GROMACS .gro file of N, CA and C in nm:
model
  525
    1UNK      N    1   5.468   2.260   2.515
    1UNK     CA    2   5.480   2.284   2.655
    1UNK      C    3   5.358   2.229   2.726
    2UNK      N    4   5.381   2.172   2.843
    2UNK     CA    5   5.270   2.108   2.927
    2UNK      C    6   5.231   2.211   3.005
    3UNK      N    7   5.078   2.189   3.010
    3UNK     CA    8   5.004   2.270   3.138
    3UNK      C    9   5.005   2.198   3.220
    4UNK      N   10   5.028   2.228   3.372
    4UNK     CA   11   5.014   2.164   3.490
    4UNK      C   12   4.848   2.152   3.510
    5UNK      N   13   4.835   2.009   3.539
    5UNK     CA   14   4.673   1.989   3.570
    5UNK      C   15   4.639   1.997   3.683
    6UNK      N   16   4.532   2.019   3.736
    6UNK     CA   17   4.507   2.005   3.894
    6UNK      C   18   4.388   1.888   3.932
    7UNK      N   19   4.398   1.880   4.036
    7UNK     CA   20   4.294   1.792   4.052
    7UNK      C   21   4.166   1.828   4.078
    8UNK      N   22   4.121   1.973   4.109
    8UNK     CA   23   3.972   2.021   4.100
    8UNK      C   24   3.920   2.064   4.017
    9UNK      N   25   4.042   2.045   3.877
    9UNK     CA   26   3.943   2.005   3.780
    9UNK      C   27   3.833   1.930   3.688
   10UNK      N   28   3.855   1.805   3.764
   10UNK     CA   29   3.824   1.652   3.740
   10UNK      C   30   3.678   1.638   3.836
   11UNK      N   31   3.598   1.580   3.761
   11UNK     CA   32   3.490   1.575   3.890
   11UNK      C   33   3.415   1.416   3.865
   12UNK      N   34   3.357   1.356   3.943
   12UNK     CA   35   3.304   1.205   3.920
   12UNK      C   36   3.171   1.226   3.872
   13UNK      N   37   3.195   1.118   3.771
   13UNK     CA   38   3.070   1.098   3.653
   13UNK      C   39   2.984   1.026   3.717
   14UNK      N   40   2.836   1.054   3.731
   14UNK     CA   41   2.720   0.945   3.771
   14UNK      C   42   2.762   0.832   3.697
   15UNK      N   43   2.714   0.705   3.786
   15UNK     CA   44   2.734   0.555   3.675
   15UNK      C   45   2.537   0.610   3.594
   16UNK      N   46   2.454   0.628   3.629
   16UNK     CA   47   2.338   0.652   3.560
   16UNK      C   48   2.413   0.756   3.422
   17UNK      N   49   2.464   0.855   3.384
   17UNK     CA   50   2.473   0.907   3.292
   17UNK      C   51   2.597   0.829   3.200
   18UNK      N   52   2.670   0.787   3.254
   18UNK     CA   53   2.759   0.704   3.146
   18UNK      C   54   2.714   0.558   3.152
   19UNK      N   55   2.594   0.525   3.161
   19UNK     CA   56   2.530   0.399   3.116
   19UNK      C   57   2.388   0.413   3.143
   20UNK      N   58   2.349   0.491   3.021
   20UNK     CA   59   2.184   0.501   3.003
   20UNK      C   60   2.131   0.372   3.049
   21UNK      N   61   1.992   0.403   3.044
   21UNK     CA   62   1.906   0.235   3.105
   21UNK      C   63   1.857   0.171   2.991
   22UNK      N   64   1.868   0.056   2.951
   22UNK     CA   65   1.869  -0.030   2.820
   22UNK      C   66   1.757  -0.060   2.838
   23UNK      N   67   1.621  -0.074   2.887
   23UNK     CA   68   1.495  -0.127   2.872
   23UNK      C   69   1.410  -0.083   2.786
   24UNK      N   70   1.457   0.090   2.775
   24UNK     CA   71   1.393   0.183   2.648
   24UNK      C   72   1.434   0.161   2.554
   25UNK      N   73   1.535   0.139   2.503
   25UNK     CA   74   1.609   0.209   2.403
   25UNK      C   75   1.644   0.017   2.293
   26UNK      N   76   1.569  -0.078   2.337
   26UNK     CA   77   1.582  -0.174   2.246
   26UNK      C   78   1.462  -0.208   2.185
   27UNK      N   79   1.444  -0.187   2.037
   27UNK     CA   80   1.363  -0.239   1.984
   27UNK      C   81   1.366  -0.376   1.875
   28UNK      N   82   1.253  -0.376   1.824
   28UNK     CA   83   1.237  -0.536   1.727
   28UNK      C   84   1.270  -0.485   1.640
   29UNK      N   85   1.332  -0.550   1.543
   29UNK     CA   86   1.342  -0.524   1.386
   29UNK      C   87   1.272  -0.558   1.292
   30UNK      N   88   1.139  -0.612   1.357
   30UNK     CA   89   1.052  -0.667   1.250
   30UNK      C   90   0.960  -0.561   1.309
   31UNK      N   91   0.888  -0.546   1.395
   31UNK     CA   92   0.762  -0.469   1.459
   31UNK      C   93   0.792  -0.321   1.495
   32UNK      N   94   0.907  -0.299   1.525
   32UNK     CA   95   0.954  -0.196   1.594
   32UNK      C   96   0.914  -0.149   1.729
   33UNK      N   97   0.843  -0.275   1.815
   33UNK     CA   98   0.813  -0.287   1.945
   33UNK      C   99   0.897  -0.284   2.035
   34UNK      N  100   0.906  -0.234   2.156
   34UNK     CA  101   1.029  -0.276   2.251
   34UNK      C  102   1.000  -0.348   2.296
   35UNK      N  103   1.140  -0.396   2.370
   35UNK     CA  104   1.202  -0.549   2.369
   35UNK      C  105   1.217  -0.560   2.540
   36UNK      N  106   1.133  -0.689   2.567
   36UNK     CA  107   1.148  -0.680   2.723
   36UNK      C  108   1.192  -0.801   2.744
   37UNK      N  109   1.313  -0.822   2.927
   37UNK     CA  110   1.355  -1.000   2.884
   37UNK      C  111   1.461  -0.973   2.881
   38UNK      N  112   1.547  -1.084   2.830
   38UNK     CA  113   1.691  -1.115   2.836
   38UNK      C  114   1.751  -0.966   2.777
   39UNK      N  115   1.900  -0.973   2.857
   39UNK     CA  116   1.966  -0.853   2.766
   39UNK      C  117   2.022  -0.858   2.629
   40UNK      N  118   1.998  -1.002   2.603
   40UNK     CA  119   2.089  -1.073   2.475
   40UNK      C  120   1.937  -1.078   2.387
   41UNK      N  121   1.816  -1.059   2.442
   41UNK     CA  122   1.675  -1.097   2.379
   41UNK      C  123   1.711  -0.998   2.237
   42UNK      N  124   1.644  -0.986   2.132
   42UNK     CA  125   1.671  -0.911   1.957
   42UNK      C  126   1.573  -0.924   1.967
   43UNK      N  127   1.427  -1.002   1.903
   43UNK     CA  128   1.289  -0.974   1.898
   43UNK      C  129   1.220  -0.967   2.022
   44UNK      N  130   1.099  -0.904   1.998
   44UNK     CA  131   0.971  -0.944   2.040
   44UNK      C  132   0.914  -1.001   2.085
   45UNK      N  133   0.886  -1.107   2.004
   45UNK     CA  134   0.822  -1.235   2.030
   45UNK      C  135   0.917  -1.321   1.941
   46UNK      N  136   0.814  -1.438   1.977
   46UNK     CA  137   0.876  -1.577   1.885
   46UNK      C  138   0.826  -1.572   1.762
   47UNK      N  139   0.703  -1.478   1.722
   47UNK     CA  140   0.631  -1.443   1.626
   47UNK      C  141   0.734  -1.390   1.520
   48UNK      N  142   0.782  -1.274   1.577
   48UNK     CA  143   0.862  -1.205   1.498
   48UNK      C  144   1.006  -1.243   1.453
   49UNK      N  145   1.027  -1.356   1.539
   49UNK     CA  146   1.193  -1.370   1.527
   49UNK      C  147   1.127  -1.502   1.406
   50UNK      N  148   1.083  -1.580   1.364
   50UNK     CA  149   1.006  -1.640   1.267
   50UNK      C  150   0.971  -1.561   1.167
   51UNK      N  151   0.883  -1.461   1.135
   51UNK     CA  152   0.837  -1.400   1.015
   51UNK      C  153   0.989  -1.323   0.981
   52UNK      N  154   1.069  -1.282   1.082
   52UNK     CA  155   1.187  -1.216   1.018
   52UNK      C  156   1.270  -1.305   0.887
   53UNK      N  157   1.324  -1.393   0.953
   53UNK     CA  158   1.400  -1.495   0.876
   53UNK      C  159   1.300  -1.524   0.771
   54UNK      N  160   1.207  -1.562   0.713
   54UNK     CA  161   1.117  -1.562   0.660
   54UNK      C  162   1.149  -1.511   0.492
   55UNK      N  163   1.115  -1.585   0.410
   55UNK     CA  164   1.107  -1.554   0.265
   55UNK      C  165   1.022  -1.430   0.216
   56UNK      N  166   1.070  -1.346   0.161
   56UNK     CA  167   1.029  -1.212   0.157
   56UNK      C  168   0.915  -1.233   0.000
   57UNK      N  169   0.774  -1.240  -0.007
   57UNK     CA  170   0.766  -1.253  -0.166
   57UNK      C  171   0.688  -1.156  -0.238
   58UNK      N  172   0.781  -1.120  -0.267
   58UNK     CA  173   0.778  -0.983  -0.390
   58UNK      C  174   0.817  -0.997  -0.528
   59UNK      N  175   0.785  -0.976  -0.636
   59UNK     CA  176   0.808  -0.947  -0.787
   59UNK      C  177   0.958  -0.975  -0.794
   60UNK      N  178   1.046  -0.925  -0.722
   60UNK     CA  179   1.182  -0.929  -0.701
   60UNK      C  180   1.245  -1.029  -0.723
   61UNK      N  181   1.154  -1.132  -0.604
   61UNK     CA  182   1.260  -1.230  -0.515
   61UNK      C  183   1.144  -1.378  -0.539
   62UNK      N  184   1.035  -1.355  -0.625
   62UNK     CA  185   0.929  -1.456  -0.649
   62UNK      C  186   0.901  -1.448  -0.785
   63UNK      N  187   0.913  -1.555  -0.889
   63UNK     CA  188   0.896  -1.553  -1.044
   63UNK      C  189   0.683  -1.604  -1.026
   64UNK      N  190   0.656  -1.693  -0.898
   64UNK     CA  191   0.489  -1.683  -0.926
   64UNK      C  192   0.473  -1.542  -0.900
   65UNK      N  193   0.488  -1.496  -0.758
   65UNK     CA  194   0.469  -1.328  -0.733
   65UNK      C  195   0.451  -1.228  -0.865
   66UNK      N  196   0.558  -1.263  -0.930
   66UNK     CA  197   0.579  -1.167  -1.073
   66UNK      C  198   0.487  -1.188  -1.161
   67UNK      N  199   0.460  -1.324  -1.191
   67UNK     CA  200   0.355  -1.360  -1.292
   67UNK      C  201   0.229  -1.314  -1.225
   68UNK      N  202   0.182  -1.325  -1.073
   68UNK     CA  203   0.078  -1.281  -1.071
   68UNK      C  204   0.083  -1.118  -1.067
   69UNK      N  205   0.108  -1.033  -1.044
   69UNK     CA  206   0.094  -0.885  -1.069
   69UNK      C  207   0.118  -0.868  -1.209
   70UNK      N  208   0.231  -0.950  -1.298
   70UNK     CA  209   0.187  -0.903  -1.410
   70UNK      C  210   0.035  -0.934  -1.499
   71UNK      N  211  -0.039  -1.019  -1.409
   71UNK     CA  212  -0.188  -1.067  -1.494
   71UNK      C  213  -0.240  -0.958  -1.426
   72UNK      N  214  -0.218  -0.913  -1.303
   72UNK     CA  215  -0.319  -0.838  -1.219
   72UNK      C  216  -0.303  -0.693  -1.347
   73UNK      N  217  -0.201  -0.637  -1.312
   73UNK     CA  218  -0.188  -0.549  -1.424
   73UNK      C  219  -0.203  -0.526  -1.538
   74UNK      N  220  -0.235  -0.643  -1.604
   74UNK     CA  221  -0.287  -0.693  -1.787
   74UNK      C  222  -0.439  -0.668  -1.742
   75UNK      N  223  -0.513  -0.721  -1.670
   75UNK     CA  224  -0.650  -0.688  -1.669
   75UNK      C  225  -0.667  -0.583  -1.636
   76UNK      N  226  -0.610  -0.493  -1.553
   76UNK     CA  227  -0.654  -0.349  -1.514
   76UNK      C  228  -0.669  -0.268  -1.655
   77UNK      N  229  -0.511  -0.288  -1.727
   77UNK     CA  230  -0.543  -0.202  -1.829
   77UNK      C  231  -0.589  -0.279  -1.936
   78UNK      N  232  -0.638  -0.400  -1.981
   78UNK     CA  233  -0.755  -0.467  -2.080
   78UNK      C  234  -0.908  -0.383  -1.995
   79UNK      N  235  -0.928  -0.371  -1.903
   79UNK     CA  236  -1.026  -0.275  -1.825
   79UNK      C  237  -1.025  -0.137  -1.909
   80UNK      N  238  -0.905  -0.081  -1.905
   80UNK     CA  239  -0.905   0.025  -1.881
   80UNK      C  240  -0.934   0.048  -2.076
   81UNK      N  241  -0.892  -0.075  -2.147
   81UNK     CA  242  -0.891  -0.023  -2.281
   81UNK      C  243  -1.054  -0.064  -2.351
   82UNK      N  244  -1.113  -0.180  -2.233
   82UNK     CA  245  -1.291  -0.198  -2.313
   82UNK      C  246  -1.346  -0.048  -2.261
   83UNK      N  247  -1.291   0.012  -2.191
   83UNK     CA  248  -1.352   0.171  -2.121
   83UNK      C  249  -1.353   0.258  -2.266
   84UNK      N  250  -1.220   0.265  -2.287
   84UNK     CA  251  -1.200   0.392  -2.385
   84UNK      C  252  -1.242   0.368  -2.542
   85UNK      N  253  -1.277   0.200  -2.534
   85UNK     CA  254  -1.338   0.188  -2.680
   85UNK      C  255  -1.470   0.199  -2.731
   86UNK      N  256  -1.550   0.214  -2.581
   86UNK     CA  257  -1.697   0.238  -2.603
   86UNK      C  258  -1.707   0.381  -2.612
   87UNK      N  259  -1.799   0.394  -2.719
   87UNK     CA  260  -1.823   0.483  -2.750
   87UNK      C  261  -1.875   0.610  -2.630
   88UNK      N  262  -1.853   0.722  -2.618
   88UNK     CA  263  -1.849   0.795  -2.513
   88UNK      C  264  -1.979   0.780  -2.388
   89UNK      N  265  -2.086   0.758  -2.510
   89UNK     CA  266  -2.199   0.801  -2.419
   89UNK      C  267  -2.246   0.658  -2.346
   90UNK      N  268  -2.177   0.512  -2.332
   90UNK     CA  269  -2.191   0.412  -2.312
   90UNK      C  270  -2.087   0.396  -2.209
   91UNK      N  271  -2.018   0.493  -2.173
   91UNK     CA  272  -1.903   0.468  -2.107
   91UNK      C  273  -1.943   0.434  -1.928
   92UNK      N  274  -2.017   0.579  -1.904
   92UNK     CA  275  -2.099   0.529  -1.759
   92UNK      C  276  -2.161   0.444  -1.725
   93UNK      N  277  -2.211   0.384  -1.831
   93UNK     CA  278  -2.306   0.289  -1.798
   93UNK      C  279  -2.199   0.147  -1.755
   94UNK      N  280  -2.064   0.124  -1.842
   94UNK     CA  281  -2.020   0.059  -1.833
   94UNK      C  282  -1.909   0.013  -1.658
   95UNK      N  283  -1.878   0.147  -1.641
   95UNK     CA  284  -1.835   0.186  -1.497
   95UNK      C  285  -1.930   0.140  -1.416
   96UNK      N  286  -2.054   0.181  -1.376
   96UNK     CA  287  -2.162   0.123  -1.325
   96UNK      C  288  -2.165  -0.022  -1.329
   97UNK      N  289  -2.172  -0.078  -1.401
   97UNK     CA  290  -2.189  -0.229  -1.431
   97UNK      C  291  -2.079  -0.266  -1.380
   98UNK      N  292  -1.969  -0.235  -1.404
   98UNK     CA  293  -1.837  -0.281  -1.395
   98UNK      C  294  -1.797  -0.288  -1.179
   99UNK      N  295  -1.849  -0.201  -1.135
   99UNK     CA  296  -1.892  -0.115  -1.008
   99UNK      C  297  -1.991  -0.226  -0.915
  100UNK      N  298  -2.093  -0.237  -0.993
  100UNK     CA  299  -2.175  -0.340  -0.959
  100UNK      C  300  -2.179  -0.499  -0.911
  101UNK      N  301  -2.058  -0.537  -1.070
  101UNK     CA  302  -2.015  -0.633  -1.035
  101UNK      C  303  -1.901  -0.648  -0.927
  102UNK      N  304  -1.844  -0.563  -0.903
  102UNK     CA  305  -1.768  -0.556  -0.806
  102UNK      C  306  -1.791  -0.615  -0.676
  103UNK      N  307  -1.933  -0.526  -0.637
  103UNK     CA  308  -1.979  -0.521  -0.524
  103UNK      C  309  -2.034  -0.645  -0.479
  104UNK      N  310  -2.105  -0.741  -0.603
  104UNK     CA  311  -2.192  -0.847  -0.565
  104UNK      C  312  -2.115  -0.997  -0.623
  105UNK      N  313  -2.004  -0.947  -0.703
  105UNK     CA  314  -1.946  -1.067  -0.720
  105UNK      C  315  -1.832  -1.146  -0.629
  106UNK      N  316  -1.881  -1.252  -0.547
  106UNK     CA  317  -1.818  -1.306  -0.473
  106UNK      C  318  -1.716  -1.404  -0.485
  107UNK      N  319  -1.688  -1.446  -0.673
  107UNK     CA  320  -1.598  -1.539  -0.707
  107UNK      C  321  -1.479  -1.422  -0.734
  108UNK      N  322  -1.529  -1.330  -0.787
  108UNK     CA  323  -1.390  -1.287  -0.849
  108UNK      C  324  -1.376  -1.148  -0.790
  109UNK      N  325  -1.274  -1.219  -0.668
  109UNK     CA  326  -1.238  -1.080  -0.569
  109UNK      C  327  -1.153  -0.960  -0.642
  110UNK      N  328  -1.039  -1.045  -0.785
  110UNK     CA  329  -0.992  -0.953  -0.774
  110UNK      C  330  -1.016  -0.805  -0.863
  111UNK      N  331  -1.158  -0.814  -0.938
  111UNK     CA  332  -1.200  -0.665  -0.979
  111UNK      C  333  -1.228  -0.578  -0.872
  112UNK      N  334  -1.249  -0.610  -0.724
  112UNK     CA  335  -1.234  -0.515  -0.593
  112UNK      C  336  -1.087  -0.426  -0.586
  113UNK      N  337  -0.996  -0.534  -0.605
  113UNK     CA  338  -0.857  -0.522  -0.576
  113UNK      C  339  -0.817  -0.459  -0.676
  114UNK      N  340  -0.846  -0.456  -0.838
  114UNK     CA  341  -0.812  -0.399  -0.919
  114UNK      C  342  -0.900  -0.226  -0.908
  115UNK      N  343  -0.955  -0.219  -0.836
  115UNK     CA  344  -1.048  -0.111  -0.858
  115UNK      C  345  -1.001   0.007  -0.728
  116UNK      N  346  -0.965  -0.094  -0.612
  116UNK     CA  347  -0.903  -0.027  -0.502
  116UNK      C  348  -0.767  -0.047  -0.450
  117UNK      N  349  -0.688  -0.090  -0.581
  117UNK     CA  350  -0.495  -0.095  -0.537
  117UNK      C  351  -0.511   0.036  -0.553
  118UNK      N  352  -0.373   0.093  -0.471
  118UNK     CA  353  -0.319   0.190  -0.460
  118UNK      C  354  -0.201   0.242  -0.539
  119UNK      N  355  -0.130   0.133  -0.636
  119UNK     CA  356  -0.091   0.208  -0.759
  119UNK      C  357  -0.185   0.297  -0.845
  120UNK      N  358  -0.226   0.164  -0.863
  120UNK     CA  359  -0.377   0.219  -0.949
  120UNK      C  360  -0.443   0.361  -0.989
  121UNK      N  361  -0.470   0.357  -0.827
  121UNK     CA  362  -0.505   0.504  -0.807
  121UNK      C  363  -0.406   0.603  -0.807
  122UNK      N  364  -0.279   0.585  -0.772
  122UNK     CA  365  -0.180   0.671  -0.795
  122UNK      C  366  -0.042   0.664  -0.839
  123UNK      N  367  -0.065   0.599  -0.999
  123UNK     CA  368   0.020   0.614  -1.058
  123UNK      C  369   0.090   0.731  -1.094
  124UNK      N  370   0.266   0.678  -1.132
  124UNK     CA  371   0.387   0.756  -1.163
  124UNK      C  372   0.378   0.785  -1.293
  125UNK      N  373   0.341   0.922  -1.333
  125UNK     CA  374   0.302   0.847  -1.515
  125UNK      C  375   0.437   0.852  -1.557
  126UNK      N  376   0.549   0.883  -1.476
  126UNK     CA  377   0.690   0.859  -1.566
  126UNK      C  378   0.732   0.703  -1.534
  127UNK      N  379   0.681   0.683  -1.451
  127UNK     CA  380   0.732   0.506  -1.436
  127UNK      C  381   0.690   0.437  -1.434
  128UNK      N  382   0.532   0.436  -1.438
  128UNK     CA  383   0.418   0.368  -1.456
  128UNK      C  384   0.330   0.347  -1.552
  129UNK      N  385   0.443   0.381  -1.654
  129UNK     CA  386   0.321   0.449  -1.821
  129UNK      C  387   0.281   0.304  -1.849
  130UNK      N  388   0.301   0.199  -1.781
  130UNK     CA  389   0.265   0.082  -1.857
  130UNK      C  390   0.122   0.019  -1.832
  131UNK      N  391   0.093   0.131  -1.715
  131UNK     CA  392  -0.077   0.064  -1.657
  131UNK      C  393  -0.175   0.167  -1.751
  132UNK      N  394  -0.103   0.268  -1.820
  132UNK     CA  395  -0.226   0.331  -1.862
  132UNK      C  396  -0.246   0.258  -2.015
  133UNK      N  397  -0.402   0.292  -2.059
  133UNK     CA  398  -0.402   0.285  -2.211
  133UNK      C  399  -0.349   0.313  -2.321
  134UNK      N  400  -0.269   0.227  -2.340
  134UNK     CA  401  -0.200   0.300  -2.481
  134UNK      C  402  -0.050   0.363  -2.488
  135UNK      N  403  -0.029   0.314  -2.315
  135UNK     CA  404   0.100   0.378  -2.254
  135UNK      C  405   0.097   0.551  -2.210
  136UNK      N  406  -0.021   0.600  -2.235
  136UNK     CA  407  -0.066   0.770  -2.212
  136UNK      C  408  -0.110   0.783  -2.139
  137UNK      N  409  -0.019   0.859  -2.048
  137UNK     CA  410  -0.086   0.873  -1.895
  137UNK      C  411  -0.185   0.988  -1.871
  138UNK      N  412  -0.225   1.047  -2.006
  138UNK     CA  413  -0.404   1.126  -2.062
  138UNK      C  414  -0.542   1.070  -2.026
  139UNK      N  415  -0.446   0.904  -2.083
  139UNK     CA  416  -0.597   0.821  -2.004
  139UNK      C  417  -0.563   0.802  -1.850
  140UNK      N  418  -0.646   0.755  -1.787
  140UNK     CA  419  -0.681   0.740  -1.674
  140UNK      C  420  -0.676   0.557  -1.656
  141UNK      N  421  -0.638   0.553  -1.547
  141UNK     CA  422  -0.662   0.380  -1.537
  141UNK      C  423  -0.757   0.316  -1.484
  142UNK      N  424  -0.810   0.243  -1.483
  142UNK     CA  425  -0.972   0.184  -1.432
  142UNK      C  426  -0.973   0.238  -1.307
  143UNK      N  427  -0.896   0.209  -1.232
  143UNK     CA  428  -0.890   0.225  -1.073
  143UNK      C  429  -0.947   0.385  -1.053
  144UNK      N  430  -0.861   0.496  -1.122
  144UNK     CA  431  -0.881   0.600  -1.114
  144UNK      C  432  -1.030   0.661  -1.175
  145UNK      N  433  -1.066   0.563  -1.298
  145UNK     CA  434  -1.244   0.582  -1.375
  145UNK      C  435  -1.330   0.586  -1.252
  146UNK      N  436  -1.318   0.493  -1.200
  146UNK     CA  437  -1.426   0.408  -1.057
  146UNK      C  438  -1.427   0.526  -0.947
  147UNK      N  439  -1.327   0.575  -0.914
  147UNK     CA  440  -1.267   0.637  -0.796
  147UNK      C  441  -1.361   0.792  -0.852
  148UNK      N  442  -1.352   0.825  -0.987
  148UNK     CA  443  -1.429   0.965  -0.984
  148UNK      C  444  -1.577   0.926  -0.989
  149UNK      N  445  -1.578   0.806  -1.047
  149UNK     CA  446  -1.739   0.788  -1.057
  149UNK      C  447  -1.773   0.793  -0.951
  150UNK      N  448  -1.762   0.710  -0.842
  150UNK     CA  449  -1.769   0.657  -0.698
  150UNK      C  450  -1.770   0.806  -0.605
  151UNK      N  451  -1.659   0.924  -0.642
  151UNK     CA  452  -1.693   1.010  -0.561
  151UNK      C  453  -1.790   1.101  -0.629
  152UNK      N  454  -1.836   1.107  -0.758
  152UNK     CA  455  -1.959   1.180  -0.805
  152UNK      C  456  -2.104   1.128  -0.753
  153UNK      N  457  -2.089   0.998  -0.751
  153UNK     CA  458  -2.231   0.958  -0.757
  153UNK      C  459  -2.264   0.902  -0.626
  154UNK      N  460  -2.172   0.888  -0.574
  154UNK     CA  461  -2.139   0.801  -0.427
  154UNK      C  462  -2.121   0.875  -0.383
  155UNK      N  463  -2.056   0.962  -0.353
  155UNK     CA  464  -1.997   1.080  -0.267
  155UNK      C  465  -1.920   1.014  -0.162
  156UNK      N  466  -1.882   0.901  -0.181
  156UNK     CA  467  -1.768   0.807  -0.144
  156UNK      C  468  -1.691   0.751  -0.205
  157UNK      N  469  -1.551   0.730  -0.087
  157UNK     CA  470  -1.430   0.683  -0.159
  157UNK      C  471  -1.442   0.506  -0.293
  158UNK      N  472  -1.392   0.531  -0.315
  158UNK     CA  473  -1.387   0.353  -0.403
  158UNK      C  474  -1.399   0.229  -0.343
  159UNK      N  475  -1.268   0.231  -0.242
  159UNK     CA  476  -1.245   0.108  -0.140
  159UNK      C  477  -1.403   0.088  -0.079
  160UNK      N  478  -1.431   0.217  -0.027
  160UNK     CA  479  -1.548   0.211   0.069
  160UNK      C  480  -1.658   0.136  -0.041
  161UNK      N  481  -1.682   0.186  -0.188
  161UNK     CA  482  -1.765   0.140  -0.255
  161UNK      C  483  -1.799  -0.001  -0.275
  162UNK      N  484  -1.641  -0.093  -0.301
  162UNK     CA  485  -1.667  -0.170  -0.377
  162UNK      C  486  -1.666  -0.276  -0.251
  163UNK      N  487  -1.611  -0.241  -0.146
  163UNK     CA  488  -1.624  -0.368  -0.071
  163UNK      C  489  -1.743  -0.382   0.005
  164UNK      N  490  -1.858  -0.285  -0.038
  164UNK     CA  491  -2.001  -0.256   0.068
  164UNK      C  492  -2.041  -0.211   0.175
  165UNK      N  493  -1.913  -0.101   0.206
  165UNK     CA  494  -1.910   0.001   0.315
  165UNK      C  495  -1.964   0.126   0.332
  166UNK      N  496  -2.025   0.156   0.187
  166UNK     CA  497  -2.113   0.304   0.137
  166UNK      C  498  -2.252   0.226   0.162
  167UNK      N  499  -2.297   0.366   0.156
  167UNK     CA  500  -2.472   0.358   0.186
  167UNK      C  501  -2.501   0.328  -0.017
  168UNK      N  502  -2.608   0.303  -0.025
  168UNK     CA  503  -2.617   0.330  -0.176
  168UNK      C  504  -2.681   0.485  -0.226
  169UNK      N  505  -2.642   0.526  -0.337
  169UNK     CA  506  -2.640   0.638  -0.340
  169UNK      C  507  -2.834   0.672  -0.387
  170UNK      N  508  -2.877   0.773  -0.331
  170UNK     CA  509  -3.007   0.771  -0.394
  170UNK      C  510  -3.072   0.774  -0.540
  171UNK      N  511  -3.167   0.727  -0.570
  171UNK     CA  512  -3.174   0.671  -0.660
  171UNK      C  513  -3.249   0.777  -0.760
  172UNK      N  514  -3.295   0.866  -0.720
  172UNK     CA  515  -3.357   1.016  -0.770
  172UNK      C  516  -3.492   0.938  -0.831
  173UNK      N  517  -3.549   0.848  -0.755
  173UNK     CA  518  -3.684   0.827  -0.829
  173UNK      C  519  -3.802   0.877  -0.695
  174UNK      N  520  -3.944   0.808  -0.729
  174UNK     CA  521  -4.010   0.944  -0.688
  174UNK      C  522  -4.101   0.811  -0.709
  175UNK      N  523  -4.192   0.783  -0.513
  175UNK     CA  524  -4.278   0.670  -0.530
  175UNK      C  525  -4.396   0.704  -0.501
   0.00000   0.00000   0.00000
């Protein structure tokens, strides 16, 4: 059965509420900046509509990419295994040195990078057992050695350490 409709039930819609204002509400898909300009405009800039289309290179989608993280990752833990073979009481000394060279060696950036990636420091030990020693995520990985030394003796972070952003730590001597 039909209800009879009336007409004061019906009332006129603002054109503002059934067509929000589009100047907010478009962003980039590369930057996530909004988008000012044509109504047909999609990026940003010309910057972004370029790096979008753009070859993505990751381990994935790059066989050099892959080869290099897998060397980056062979030296962290060859690092991490001259650590655990010195004998205990040689071990700091070796962190130190290792720390040192970090700081002052200007050919080989990437013991910085190995010392301050962020796997490194926070590895998955269920999916990541391959950076530790021995595959035991008991040991610790270089990144993470540096990072306690650095906040014991440094009383600063790692990154800050190795790239020469810490003060040096005092030296407890007596002139």
């Amino acid at each position: 059965m039909e209800m009879p409709m009336k007409w004061d039930d019906f009332h006129v819609i603002e054109d503002e509420v059934v067509v929000p204002e589009r100047k907010n509400d478009r962003r980039c898909p590369k930057c996530n900046k909004p988008v000012t300009g044509r109504p047909n405009k999609i990026y940003c800039s010309s910057n972004c509509r370029k790096r979008e289309n753009e070859f993505s290179r990751n381990s994935f989608c790059s066989v050099t990419k892959r080869r290099e993280n897998t060397e980056f990752f062979y030296r962290a833990v060859r690092l991490s295994e001259s650590y655990y073979t010195l004998p205990p009481a040689e071990r700091l000394g070796f962190v130190k040195d290792l720390i040192d060279y970090a700081r002052g060696s200007k050919d080989d950036a990437q013991i910085r990078d190995i010392l301050s990636n962020y796997k490194l420091l926070h590895p998955n030990p269920r999916e990541d057992f391959f950076l530790f020693y021995r595959g035991k995520p008991h040991h610790l990985t270089i990144a993470q050695i540096a990072a306690r030394y650095c906040k014991r003796f440094w009383k600063a972070n790692v990154r800050e350490v190795v790239y020469g952003r810490a003060p040096e730590p005092p030296t407890g001597e007596v002139d």
